[in-house]
Coordinates of C-alpha atoms in Angstrom, one line a residue:
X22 CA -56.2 330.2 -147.6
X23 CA -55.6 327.3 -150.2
X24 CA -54.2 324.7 -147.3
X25 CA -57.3 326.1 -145.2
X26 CA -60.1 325.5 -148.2
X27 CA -58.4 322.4 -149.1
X28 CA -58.7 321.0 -145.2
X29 CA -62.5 322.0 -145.1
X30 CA -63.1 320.1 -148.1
X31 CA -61.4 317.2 -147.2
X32 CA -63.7 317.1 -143.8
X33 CA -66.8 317.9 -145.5
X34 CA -66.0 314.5 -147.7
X35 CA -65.1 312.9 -145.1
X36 CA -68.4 313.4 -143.3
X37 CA -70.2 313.0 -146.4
X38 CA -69.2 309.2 -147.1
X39 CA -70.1 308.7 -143.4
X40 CA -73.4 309.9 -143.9
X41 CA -74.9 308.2 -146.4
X42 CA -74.3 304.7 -144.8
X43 CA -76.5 305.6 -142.1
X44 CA -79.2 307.1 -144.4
X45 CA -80.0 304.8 -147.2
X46 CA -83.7 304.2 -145.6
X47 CA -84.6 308.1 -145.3
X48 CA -87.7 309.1 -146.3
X49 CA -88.2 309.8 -150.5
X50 CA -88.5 313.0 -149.7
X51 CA -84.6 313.2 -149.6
X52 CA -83.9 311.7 -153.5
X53 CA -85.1 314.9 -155.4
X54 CA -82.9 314.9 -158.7
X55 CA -82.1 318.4 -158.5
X56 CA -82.7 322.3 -157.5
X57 CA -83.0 325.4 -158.7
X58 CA -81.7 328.7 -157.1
X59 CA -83.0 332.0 -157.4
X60 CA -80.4 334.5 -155.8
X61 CA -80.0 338.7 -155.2
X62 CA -76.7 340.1 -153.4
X63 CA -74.0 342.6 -153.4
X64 CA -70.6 341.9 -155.1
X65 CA -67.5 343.9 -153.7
X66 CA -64.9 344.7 -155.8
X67 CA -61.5 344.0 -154.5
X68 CA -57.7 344.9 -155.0
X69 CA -57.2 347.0 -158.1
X70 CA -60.3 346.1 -159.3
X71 CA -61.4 347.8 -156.6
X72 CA -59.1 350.9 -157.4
X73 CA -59.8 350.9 -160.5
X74 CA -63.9 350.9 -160.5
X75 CA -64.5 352.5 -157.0
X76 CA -65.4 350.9 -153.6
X77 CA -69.6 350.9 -154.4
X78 CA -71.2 347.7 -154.2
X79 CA -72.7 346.4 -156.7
X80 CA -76.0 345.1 -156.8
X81 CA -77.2 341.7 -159.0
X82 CA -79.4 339.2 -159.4
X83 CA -79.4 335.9 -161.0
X84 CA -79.3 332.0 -159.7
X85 CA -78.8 328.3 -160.9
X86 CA -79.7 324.8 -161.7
X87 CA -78.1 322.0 -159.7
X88 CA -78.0 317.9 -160.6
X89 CA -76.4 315.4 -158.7
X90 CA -73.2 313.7 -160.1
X91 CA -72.8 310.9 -157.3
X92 CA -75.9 310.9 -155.3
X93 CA -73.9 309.0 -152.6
X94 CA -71.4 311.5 -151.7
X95 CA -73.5 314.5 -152.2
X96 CA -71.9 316.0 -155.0
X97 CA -73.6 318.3 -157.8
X98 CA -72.5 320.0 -161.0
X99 CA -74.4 323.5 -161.5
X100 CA -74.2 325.9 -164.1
X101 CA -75.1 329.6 -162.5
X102 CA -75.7 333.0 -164.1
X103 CA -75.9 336.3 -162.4
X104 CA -76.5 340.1 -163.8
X105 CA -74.7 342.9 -161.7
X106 CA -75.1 346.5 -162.2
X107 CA -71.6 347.7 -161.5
X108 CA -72.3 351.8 -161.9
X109 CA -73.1 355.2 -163.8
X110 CA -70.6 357.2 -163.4
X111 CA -71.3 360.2 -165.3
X112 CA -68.6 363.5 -165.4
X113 CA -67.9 366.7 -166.5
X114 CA -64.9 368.2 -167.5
X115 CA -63.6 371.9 -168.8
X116 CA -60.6 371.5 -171.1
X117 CA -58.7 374.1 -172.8
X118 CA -57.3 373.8 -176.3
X119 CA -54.6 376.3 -177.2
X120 CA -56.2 376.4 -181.1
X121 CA -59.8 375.9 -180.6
X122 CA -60.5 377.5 -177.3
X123 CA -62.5 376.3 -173.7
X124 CA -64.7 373.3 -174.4
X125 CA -66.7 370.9 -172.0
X126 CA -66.9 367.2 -172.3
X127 CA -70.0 365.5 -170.1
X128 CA -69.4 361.6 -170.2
X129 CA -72.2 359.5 -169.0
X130 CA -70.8 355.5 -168.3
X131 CA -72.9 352.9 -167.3
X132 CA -71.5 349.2 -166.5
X133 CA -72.3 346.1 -165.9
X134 CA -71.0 342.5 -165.6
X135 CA -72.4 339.1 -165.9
X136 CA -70.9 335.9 -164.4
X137 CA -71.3 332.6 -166.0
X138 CA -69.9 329.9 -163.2
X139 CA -69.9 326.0 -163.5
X140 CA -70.0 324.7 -159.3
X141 CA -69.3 321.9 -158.2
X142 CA -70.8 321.5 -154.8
X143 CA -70.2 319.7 -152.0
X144 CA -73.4 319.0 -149.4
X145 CA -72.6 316.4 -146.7
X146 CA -76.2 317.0 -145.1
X147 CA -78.2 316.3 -148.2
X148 CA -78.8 313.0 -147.5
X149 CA -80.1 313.4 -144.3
X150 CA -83.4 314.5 -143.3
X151 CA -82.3 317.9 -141.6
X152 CA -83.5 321.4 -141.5
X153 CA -80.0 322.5 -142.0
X154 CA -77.8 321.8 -145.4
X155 CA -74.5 323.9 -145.4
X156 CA -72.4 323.2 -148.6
X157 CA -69.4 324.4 -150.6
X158 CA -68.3 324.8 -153.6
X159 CA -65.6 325.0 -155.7
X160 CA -66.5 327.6 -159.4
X161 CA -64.8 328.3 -162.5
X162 CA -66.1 330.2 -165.9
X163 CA -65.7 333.5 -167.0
X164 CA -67.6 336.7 -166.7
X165 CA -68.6 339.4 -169.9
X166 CA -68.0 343.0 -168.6
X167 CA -70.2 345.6 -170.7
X168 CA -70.1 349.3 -170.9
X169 CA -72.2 351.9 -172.8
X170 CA -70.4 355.1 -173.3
X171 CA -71.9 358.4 -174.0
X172 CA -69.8 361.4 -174.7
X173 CA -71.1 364.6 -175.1
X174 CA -69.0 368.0 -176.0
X175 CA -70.3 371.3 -175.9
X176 CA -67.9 373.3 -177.7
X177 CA -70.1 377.0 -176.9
X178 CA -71.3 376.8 -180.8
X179 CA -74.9 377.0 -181.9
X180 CA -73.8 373.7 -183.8
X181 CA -71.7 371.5 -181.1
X182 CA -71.1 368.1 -182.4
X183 CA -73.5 365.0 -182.0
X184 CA -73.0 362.6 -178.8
X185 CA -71.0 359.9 -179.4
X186 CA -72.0 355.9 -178.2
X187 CA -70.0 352.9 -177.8
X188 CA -70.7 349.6 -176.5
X189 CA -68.0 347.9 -175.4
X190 CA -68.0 344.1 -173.8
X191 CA -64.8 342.4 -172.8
X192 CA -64.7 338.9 -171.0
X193 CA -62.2 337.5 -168.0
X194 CA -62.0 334.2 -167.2
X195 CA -63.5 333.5 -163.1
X196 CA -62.5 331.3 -161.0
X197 CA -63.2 330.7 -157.1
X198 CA -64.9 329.6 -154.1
X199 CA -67.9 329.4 -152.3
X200 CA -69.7 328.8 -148.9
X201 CA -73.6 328.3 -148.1
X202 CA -76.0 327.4 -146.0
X203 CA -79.7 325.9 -147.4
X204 CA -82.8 325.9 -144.2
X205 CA -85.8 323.9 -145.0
X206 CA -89.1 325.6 -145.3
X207 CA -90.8 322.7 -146.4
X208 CA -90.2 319.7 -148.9
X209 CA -89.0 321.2 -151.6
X210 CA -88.7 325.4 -151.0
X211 CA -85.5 326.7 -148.6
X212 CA -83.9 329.6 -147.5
X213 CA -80.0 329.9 -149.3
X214 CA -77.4 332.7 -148.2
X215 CA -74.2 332.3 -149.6
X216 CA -70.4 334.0 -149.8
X217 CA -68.4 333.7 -152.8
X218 CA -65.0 334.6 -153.3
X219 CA -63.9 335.1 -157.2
X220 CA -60.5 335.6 -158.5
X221 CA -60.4 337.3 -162.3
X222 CA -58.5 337.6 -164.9
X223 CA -57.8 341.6 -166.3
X224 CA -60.2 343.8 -168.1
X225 CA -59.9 346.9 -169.1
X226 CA -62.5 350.4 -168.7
X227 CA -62.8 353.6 -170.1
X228 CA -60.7 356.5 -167.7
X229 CA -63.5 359.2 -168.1
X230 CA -60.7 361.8 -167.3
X231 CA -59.0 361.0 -170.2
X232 CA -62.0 362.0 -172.8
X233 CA -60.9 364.6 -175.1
X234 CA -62.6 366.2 -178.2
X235 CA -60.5 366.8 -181.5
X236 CA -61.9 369.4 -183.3
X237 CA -60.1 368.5 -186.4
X238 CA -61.8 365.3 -186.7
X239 CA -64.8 365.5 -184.8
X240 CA -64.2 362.7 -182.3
X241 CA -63.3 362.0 -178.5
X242 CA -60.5 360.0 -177.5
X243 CA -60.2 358.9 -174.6
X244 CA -57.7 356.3 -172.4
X245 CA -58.3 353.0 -170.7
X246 CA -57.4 351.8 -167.2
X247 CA -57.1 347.3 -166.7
X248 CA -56.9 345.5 -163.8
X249 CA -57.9 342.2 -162.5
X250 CA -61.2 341.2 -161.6
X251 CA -61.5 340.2 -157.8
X252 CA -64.9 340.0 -156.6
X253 CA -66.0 339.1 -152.6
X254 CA -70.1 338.6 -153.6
X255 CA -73.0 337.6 -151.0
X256 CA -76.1 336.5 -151.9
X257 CA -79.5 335.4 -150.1
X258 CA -82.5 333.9 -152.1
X259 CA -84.7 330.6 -152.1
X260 CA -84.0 327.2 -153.4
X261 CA -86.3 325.0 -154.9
X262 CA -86.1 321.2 -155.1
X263 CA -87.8 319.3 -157.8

């Protein structure tokens, strides 16, 4: 994959610096200083991420500002941000305690994650007045992972204990690829799908079949699972030149 990505980019530079000699007369309309990019998609978990958090897609939305960095051979240095509701998984469970008797535990999790990327992208076609601009991009940041836990017990007392909450947020570093393709609407408003492929650092979750209520002190434990964070995401919105 590597030897493949690193061939692609290699053409996609090569046809880049052959552009641009053959467009330094295009029309103005071609020199805009940067974009903005305003995205919704589905990110699929993958590998024991995927095991770990379920095989549901998760929906997000989010986007990006672009500038050039060499205007010559199309490259641009972006800084992206995305919001992705991962789930609510909410259980119950009966659990038996030899001392205290049959209890039930309801657990109500909701998650979600939020991807902070700086891209460098690649767009050989920018130069040149086309109603086509594919591009890639190579990404790297980090992404904060945040869960709100509510844990409910129903011990079969007129008096059960109170619900407990906890917010949690952990962070993984993000690294990865991506793929697009911009088509022109008009001068400065297009049409952007795009495929990213992110590799993760580990997290770690809540198990909700691990909550279980001590009587003695009034509080649920409960486990946690970790994995690595993998993500396959794809994405359509609009870009906006300015």
């Amino acid at each position: 994959m590597l030897k493949r990505l690193s061939i692609l980019v290699m053409v996609l530079l090569a046809t880049s610096v052959q552009v641009f000699g053959q467009n330094d007369d295009e029309d103005d309309e071609n020199e805009n200083d940067g974009h903005l990019d305003v995205h919704m998609g589905l990110g699929f978990p993958e590998g024991e991420f995927k095991e770990t958090v379920g095989d549901r897609a998760f929906f997000g939305v989010g986007g990006g500002i672009y500038f050039p960095l060499v205007r010559k051979l199309t490259l641009e240095l972006g800084l992206t941000y995305h919001y992705y509701w991962m789930e609510r998984q909410e259980e119950d469970f009966q659990k038996d305690d030899p001392q205290f008797g049959e209890y039930e535990v309801t657990s109500v999790v909701n998650s979600n994650m939020m991807p902070i990327h700086a891209n460098l992208r690649v767009s050989p076609l920018k130069n040149v007045n086309n109603a086509f601009y594919p591009y890639i991009e190579g990404i790297a940041g980090f992404r904060l992972f945040n869960s709100r836990t509510r844990i409910s017990v129903d011990d079969y007392t007129q008096n059960p204990p109170p619900d407990e909450i906890e917010n949690e947020t952990k962070g993984a570093w993000s690294y990865g690829y991506a793929g697009g393709l911009s088509i022109k609407l008009s001068r400065v408003v297009f049409i952007d799908g795009r495929v990213e492929k992110l590799y993760g650092t580990e997290s770690s979750y809540i198990d909700p079949e691990s909550i279980e209520y001590n009587d003695n002190t009034q509080e649920a434990t409960y486990d946690k699972v970790s994995s690595n964070t993998n993500l396959m995401t794809y994405s359509l919105g609009l870009r906006f030149q300015f």
